[in-house]
CSV table of C-alpha atoms in Angstrom, one decimal:
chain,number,residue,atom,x,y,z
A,1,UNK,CA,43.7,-5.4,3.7
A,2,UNK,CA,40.7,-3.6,5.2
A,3,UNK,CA,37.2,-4.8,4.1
A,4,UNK,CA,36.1,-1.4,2.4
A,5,UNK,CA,33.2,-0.2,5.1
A,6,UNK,CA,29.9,-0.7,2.2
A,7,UNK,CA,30.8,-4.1,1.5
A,8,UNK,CA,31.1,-4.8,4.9
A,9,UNK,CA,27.6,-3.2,5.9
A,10,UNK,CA,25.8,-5.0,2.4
A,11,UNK,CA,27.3,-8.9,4.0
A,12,UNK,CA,26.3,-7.9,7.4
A,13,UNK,CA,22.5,-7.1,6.6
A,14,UNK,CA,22.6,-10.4,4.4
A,15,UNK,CA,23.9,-12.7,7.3
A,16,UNK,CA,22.4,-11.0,10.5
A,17,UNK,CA,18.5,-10.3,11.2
A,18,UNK,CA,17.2,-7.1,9.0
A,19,UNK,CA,17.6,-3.7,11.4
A,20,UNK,CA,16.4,-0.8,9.6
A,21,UNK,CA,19.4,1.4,9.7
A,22,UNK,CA,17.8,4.7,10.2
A,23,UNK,CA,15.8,4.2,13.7
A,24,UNK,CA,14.4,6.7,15.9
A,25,UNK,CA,12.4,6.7,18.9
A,26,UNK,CA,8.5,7.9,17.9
A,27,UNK,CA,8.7,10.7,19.5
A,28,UNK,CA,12.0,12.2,17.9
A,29,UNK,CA,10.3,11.6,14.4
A,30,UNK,CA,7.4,12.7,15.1
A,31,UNK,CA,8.7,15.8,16.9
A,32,UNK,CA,10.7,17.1,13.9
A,33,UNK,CA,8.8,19.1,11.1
A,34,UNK,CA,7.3,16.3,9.0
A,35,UNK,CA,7.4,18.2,6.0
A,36,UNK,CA,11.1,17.3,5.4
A,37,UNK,CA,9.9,13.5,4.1
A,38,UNK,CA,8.7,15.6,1.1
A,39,UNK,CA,12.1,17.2,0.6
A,40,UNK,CA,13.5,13.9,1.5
A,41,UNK,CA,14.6,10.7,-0.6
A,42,UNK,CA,14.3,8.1,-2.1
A,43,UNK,CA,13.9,6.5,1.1
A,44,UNK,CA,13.2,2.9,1.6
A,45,UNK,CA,12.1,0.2,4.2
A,46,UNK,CA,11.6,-3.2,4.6
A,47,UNK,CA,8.0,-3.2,5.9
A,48,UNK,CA,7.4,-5.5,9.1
A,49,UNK,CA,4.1,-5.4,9.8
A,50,UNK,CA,3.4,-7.1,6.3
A,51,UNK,CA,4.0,-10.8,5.3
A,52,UNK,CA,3.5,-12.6,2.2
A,53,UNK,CA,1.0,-15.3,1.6
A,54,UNK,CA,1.2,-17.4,-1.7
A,55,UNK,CA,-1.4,-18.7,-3.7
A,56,UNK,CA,-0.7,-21.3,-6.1
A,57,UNK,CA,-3.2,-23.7,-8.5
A,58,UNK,CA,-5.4,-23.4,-11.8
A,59,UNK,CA,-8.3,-22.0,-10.0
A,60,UNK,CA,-6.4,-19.1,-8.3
A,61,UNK,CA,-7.8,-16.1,-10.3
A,62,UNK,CA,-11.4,-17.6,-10.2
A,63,UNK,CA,-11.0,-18.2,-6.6
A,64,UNK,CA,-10.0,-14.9,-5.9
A,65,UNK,CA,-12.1,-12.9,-8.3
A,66,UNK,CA,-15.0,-14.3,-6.3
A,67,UNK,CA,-13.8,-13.0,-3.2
A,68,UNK,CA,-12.4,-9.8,-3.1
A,69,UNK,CA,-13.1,-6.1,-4.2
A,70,UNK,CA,-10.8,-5.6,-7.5
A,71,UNK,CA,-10.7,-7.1,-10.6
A,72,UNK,CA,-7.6,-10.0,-10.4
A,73,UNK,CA,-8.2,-10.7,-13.6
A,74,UNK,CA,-5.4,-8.6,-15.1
A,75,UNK,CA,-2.9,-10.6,-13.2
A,76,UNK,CA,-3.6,-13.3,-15.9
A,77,UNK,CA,-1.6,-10.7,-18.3
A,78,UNK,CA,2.1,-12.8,-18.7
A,79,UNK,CA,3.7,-9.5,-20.5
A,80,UNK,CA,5.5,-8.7,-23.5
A,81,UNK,CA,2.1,-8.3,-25.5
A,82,UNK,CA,0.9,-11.5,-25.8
A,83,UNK,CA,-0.5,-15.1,-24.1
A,84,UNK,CA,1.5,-18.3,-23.2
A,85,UNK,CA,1.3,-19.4,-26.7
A,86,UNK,CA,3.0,-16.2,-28.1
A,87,UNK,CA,6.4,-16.1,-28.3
A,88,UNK,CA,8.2,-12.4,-26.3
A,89,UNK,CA,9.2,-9.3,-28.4
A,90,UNK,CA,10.0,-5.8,-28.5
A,91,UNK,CA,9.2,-3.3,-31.0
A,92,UNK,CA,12.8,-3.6,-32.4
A,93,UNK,CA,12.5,-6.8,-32.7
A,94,UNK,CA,12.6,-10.3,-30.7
A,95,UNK,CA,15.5,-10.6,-28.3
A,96,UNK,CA,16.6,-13.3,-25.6
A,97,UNK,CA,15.2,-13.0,-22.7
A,98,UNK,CA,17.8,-12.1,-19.7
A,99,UNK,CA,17.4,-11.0,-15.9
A,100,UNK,CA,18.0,-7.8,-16.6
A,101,UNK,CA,16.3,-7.1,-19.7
A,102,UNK,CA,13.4,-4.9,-19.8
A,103,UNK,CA,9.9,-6.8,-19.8
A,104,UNK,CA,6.6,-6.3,-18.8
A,105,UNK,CA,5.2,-7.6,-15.8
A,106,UNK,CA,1.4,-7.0,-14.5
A,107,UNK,CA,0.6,-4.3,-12.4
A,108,UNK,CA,0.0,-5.2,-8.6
A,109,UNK,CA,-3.5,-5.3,-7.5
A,110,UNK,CA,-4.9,-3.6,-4.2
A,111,UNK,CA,-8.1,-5.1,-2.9
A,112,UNK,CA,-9.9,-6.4,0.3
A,113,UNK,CA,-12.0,-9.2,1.3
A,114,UNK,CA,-14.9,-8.3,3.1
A,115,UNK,CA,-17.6,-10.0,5.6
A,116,UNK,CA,-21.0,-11.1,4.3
A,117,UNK,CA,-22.2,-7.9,5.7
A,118,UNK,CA,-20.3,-5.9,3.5
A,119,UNK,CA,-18.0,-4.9,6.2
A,120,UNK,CA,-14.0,-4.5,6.0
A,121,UNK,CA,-12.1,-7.9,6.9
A,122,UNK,CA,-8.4,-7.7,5.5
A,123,UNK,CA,-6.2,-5.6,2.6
A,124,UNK,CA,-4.0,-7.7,0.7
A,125,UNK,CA,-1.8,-6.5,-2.7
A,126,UNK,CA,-1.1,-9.2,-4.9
A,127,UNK,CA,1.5,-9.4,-7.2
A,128,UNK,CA,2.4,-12.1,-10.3
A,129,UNK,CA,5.8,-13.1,-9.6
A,130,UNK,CA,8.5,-13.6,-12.5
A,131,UNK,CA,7.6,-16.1,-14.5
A,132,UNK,CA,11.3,-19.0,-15.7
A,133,UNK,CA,10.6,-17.8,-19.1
A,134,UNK,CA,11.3,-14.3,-18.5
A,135,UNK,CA,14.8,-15.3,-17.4
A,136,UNK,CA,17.6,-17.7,-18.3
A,137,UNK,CA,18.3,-21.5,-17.4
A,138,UNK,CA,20.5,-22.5,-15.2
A,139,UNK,CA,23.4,-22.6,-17.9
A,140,UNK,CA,22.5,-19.0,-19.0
A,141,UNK,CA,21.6,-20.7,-22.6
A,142,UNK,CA,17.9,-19.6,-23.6
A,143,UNK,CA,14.9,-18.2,-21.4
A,144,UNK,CA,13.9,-20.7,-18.8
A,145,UNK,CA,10.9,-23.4,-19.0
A,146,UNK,CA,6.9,-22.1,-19.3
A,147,UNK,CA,5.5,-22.7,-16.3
A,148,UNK,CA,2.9,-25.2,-16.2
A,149,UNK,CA,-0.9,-24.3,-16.3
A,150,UNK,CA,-1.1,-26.2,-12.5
A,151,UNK,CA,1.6,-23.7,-10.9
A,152,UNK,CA,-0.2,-20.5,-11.5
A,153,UNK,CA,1.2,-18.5,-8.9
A,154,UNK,CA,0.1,-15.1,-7.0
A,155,UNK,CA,2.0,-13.6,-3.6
A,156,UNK,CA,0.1,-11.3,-1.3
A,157,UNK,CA,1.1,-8.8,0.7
A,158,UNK,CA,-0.9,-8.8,3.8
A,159,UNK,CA,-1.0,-7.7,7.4
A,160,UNK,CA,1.5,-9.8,9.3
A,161,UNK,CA,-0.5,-9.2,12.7
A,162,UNK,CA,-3.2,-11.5,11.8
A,163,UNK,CA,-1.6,-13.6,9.6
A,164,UNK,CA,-2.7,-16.9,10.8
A,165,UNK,CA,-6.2,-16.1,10.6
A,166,UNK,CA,-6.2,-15.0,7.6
A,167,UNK,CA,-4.8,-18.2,6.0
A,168,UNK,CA,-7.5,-20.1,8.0
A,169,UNK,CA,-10.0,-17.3,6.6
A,170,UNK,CA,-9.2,-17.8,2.8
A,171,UNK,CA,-8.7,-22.0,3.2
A,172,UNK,CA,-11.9,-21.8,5.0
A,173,UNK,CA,-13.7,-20.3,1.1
A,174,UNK,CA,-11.6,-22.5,-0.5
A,175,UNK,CA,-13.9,-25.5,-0.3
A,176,UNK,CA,-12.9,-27.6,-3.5
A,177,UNK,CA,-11.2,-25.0,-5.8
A,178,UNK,CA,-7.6,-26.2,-7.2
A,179,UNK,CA,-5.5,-24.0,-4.9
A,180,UNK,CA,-2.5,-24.0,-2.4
A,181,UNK,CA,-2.3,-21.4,0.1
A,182,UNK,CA,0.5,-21.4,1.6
A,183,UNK,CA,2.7,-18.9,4.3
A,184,UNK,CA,6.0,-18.1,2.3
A,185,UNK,CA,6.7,-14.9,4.7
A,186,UNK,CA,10.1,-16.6,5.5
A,187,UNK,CA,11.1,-16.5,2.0
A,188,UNK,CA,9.8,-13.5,0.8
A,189,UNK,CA,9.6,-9.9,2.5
A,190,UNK,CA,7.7,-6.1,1.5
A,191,UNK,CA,9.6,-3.1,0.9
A,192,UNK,CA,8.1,0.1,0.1
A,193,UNK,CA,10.2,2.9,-1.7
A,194,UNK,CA,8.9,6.2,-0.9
A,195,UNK,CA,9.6,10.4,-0.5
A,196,UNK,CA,9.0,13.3,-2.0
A,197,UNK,CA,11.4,13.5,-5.2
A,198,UNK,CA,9.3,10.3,-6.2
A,199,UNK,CA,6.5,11.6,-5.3
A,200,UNK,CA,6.5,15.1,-8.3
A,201,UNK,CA,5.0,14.3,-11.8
A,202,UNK,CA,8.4,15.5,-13.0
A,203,UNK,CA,11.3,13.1,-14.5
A,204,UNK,CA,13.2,12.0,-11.4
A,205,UNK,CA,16.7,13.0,-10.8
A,206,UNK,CA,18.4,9.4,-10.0
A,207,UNK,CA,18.4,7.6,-13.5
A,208,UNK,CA,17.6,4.3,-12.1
A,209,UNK,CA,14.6,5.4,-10.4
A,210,UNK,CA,13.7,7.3,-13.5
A,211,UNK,CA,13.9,3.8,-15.1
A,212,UNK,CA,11.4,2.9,-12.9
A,213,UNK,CA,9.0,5.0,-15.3
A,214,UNK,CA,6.2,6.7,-15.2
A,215,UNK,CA,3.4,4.5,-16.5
A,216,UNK,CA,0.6,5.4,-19.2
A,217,UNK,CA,-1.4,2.8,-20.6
A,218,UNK,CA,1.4,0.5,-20.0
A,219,UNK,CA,2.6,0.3,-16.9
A,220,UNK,CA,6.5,1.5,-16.8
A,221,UNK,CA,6.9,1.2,-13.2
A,222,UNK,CA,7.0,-2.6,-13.3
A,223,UNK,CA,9.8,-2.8,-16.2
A,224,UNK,CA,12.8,-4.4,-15.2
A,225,UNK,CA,16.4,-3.1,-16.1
A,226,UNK,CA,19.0,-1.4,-13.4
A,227,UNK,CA,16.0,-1.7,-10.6
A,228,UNK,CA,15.3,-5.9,-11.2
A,229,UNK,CA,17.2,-8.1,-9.0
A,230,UNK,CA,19.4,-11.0,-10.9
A,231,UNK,CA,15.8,-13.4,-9.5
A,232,UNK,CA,13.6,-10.8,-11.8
A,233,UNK,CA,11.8,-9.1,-8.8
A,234,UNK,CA,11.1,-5.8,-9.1
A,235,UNK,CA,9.4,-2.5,-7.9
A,236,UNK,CA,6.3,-1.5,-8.7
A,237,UNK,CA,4.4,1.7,-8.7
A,238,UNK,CA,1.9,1.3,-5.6
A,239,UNK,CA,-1.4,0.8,-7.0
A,240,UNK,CA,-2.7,3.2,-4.3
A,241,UNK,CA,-2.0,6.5,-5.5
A,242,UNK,CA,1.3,7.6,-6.7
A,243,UNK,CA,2.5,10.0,-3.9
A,244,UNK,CA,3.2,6.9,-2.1
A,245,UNK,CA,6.1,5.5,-4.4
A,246,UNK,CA,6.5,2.3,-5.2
A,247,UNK,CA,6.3,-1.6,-3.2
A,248,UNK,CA,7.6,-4.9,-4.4
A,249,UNK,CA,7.9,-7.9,-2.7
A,250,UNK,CA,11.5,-9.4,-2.7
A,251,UNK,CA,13.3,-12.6,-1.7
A,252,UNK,CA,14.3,-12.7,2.1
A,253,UNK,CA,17.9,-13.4,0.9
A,254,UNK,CA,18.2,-10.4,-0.9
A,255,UNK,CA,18.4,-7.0,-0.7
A,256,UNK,CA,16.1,-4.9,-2.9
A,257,UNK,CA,18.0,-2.7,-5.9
A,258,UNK,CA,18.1,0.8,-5.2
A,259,UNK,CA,18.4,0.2,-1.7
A,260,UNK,CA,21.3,2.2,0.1
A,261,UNK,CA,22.8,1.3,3.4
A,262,UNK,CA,22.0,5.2,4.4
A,263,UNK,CA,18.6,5.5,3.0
A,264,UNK,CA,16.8,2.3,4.3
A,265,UNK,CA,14.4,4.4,6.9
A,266,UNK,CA,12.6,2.7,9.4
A,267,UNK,CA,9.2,1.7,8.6
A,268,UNK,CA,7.8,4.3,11.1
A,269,UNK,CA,8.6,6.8,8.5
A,270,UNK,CA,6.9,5.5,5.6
A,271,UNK,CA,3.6,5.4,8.6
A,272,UNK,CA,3.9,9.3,8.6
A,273,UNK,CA,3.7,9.4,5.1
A,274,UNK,CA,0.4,7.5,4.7
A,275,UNK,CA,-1.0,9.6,7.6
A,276,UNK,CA,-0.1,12.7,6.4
A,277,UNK,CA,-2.1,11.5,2.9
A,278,UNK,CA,-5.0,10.1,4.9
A,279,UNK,CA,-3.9,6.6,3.3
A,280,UNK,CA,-5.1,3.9,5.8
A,281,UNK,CA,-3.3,0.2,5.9
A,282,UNK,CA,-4.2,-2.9,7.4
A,283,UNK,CA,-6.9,-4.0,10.0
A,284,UNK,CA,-5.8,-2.0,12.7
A,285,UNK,CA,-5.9,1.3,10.4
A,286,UNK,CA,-9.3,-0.1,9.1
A,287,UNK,CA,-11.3,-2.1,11.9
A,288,UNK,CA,-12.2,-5.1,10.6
A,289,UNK,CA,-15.4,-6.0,11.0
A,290,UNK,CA,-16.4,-2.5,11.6
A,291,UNK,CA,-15.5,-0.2,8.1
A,292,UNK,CA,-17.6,0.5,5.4
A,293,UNK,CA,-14.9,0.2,2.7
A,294,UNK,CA,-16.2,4.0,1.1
A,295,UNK,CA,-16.1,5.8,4.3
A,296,UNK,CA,-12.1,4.6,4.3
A,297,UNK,CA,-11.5,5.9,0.8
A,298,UNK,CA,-11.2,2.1,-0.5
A,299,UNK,CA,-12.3,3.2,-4.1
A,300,UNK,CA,-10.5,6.4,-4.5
A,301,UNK,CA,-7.3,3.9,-3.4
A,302,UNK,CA,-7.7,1.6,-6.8
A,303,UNK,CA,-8.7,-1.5,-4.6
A,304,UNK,CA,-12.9,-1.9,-5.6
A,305,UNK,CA,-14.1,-2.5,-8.7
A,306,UNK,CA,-17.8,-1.6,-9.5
A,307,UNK,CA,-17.9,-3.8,-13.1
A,308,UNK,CA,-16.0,-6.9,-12.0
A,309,UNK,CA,-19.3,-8.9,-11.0
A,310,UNK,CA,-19.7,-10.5,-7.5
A,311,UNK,CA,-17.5,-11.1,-4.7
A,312,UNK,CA,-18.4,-11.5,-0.8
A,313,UNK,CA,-20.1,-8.4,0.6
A,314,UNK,CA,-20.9,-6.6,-2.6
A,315,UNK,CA,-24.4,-5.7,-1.6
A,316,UNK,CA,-23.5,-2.7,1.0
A,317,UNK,CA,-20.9,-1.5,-1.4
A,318,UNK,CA,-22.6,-1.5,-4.2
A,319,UNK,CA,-25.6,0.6,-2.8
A,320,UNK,CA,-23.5,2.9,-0.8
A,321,UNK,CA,-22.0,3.9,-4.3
A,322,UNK,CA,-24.8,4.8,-5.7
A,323,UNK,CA,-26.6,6.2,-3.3
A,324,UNK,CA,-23.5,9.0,-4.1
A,325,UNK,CA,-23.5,10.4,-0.6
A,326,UNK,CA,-21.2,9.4,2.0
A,327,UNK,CA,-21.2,11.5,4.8
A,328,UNK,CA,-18.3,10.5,6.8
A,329,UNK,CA,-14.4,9.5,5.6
A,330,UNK,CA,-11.3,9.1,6.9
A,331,UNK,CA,-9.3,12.2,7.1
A,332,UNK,CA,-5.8,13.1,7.7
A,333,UNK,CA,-5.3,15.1,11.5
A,334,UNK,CA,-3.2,17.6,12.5
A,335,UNK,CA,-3.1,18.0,16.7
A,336,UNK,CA,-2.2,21.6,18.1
A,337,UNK,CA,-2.7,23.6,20.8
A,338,UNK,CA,-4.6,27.2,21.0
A,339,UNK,CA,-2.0,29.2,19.4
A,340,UNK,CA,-1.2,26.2,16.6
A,341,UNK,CA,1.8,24.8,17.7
A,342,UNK,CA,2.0,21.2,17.3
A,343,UNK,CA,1.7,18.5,19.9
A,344,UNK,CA,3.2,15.5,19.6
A,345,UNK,CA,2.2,12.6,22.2
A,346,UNK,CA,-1.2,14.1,22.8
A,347,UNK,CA,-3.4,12.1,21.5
A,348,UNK,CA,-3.9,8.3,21.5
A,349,UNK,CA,-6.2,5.9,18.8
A,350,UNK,CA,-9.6,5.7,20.3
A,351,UNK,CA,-10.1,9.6,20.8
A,352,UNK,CA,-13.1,11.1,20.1
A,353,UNK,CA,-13.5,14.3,18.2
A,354,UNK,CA,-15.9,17.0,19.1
A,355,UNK,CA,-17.3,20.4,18.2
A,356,UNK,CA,-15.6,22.4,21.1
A,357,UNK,CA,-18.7,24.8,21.0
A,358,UNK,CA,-21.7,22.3,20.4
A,359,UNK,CA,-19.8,19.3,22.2
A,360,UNK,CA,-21.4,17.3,19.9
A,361,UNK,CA,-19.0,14.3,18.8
A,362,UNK,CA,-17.6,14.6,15.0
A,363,UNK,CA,-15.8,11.5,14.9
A,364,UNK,CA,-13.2,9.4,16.4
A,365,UNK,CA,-9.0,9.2,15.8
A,366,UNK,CA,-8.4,5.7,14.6
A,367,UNK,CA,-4.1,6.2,13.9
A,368,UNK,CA,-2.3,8.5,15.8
A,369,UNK,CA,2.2,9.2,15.6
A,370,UNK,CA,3.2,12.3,17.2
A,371,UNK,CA,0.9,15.4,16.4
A,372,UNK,CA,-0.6,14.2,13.2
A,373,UNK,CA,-2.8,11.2,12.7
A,374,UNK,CA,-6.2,9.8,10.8
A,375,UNK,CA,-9.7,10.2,11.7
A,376,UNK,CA,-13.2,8.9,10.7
A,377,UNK,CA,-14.6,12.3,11.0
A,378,UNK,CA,-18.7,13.6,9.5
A,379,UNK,CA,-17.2,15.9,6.5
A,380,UNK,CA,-19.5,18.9,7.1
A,381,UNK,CA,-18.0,19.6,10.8
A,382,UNK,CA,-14.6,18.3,9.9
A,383,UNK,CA,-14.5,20.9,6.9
A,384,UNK,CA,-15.6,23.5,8.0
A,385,UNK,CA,-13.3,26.6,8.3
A,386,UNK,CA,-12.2,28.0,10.8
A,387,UNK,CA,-11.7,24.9,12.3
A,388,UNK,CA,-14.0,24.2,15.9
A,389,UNK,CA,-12.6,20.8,16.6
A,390,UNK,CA,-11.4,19.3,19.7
A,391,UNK,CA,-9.8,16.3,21.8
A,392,UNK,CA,-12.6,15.2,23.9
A,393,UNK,CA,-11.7,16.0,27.8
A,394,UNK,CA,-8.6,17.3,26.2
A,395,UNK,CA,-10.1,20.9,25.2
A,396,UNK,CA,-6.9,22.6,24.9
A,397,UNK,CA,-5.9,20.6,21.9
A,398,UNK,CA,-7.1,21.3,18.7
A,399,UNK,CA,-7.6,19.3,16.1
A,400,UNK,CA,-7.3,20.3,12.4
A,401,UNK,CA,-8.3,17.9,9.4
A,402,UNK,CA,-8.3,18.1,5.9
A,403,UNK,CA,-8.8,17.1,2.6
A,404,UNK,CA,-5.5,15.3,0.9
A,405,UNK,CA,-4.4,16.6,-3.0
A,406,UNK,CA,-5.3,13.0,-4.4
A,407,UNK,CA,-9.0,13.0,-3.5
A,408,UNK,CA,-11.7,13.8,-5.9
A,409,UNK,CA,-13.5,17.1,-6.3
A,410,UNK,CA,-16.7,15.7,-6.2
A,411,UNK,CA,-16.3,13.9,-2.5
A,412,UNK,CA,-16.4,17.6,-1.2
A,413,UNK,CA,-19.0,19.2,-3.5
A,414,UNK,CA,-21.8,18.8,-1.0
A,415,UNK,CA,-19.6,20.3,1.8
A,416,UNK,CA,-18.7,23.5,-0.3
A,417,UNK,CA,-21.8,24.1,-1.5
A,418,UNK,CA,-23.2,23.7,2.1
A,419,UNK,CA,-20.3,26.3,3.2
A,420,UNK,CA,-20.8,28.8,0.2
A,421,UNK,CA,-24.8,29.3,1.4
A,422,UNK,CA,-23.9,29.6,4.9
C-alpha cells in the first residue's frame, strides 16, 4: 500500500537535515512584488542564523537583570495566577494539568547586552521553558514534579554567527553567580511564524492560529491548546511588534504545530519582512560595537527598559533618552531608478547615501535583499519629500526611505514641523 505523500514528507523532514521547502534564489524573491508576503500566509521558517543558548541556576534572573536592557524579571512569573507554592487553576475551577491544556506561560523577553560604552554588543530573546508541573508524568497520572529552586531555567535565542563568543562573553560576567550556561542549539531550534493575515488586528481566519490569541493584559499568544506541541512548547507573540507574528523556540526533534509541509518559507522571506518594517536583527543588522541602541529603534522594539535599574552600558542610553532628540534611525529603503522602477541587485551593505543635489552624505545602507533594504539615515534629509536621495557613485539609483506604521508620532515631530515652516 502507498505511503500517503504528507506522511511521507512529515518522517522525511524528521529523519533527514531540515531544508526549508519553499527556496528561491535571492534574486527571484526579491525580484517579485514584495507586497504579496502581506497577502500571504501563515508562513513559517525554521530560522538558521539563530541558536539557542540555555541558562540554568538560582542566580539566573539576577545575573541577567544586571546585564542586559529589559526587565527579566517577569520571566520569574510560573503562570496560572500564582507562585510555586500556589496550586494551578482556572476561573471554572481547578483542573489537571495536561499537554494540551490551556496555561499560561510568560511572555518572551527581547533585550541586548551592551559594551561598557553603551554601545550595541548582541540581541538575545529569552524564553521560560515549560515547566514538569505543567504537564503529566510519565504514566499520564497527575501533573509532573516542581522543578527545583537550583534548575531555574531560561533559553535564548541568539545570533548563531557569533555564537561561541558570546558564550565566552556572558561566562566571562559570570564571575561567581550560581549559573550554567550552556550551548543547547543541537537540541533546540527558532522558528518564526509570520504574514500578513497574522499580521491585521482582526480575528484571524485559521482557528488554531486564532487560538494563538490576541493578548491584553494577559498574554494570549503564549496559551497552549491546538498550537502546543505534546513537550508543551509553544508560540509566542514576538515581543517586537506584532506585524512580525509570532517565534518560539522548539525541540530539534520536532516539528513546530501549525507548520505545513507547503507553507514552511525559507528564512530569506521572513528577512524581507523585517526589512520592509525597518526591524533590524542580530549583530550584522546592528554593528556591534558600533550602534547606539536608540538610533536602531531598540526601545520602540520592547527590548530596553528605562525603570529596571542598572545593567552594563546604561549611562549613554539613559542620556540619549532624555535628551529626547535623536537625529538619526534606521529606516526601511526602497532602491529605484529615475522613473521608479525598482532595482533589485543594485545595491550592496556598506553604501553610502547622499543628497544627489548637495552630495552631502545622509547616511549609510547597513541590510540590503534585492531593491529594498535598511539604512541608518539623518531623519531630516531622509524625510524629506520629494525624495533627493542617492547611491553614492551610483547616481542613477534612487533611494527612497520611510517611516514604518509601528513607529511613534513623536519620533517624527521635529521633522514635520521642520517641513511645515519650510
Amino acid at each position: 500500500m502507498e505511503m500517503p505523500l504528507f506522511r511521507f514528507s512529515h518522517l522525511r523532514r524528521l529523519l533527514l537535515p531540515r531544508t526549508p521547502i519553499l527556496r528561491f534564489n535571492q534574486t527571484r524573491l526579491v525580484s517579485q512584488q514584495e507586497s504579496r508576503l502581506d497577502d500571504a500566509g501563515p508562513l513559517a521558517c525554521h530560522l538558521a542564523s539563530r541558536s539557542v543558548i540555555r541558562f540554568r541556576g538560582p542566580d539566573t534572573i539576577k545575573f541577567l537583570q544586571g546585564l542586559l536592557t529589559n526587565d527579566v524579571r517577569p520571566l520569574v512569573d510560573i503562570g496560572r495566577g500564582g507562585d510555586s507554592n500556589t496550586s494551578f487553576s482556572s476561573s471554572s475551577g481547578s483542573y489537571l494539568t495536561a499537554p494540551n491544556s490551556p496555561f499560561q506561560s510568560p511572555s518572551p523577553r527581547y533585550a541586548a547586552l551592551l559594551t561598557p560604552q553603551g554601545r550595541f554588543l548582541y540581541d538575545l530573546f529569552l524564553y521560560r521553558p515549560p515547566l514538569p508541573e505543567q504537564k503529566l508524568n510519565q504514566s499520564g497520572t497527575g501533573p509532573g514534579p516542581r522543578e527545583q529552586e537550583d534548575a531555574f531555567t531560561l533559553h535564548a535565542d541568539v545570533d548563531a554567527s557569533i555564537l561561541d563568543e558570546i558564550l565566552v562573553c556572558f561566562r566571562k560576567y559570570k564571575l561567581r553567580s550560581k549559573v550554567d550556561i550552556e550551548n543547547v542549539s543541537e537540541e533546540f531550534s527558532c522558528w518564526q511564524r509570520f504574514g500578513g493575515k497574522l499580521s491585521e488586528n482582526e480575528p484571524i481566519q485559521e482557528p488554531e492560529a486564532a487560538a494563538v490569541g490576541w493578548g491584553g493584559n494577559v498574554d494570549q499568544s503564549s496559551m497552549s491548546s491546538v498550537h502546543a506541541s505534546g513537550e508543551g512548547w509553544q508560540w509566542h507573540r514576538d515581543p517586537r511588534q506584532e506585524c512580525l507574528g509570532f517565534r518560539g523556540i522548539f525541540p530539534s526533534n520536532i516539528i513546530p504545530p501549525l507548520v505545513e509541509a507547503d507553507k514552511e518559507a525559507d528564512e530569506q522571506h521572513f528577512l524581507l519582512w523585517r526589512i520592509e518594517r525597518g526591524v533590524p536583527e542580530g549583530s550584522t543588522e546592528i554593528p556591534k560595537c558600533e550602534a547606539i541602541p536608540l538610533e536602531y529603534n531598540l526601545e520602540g522594539l520592547n527590548a530596553i527598559s528605562f525603570d529596571k535599574g542598572c545593567y552594563v552600558g546604561q549611562e549613554l542610553v539613559a542620556r540619549t533618552h532624555h535628551r529626547g532628540v535623536i537625529r538619526k534611525r534606521l529606516l526601511p529603503l526602497i532602491f529605484t531608478d529615475d522613473s521608479g522602477k525598482e532595482l533589485a541587485q543594485e545595491v550592496s551593505p556598506g553604501s553610502e547615501v547622499v543628497d544627489k543635489h548637495s552630495k552631502k552624505k545622509v547616511g549609510t545602507v547597513n541590510t540590503a535583499l534585492g531593491s529594498r533594504g535598511m539604512g541608518l539615515l539623518k531623519l531630516e534629509a531622509a524625510l524629506k519629500q520629494p525624495s533627493t536621495l542617492a547611491i553614492k557613485d551610483k547616481t542613477d539609483v534612487r533611494v527612497k526611505a520611510f517611516r514604518p506604521e509601528w513607529w511613534p508620532s513623536e519620533w517624527t515631530q521635529l521633522q514635520e514641523l521642520q517641513s511645515v515652516a519650510d
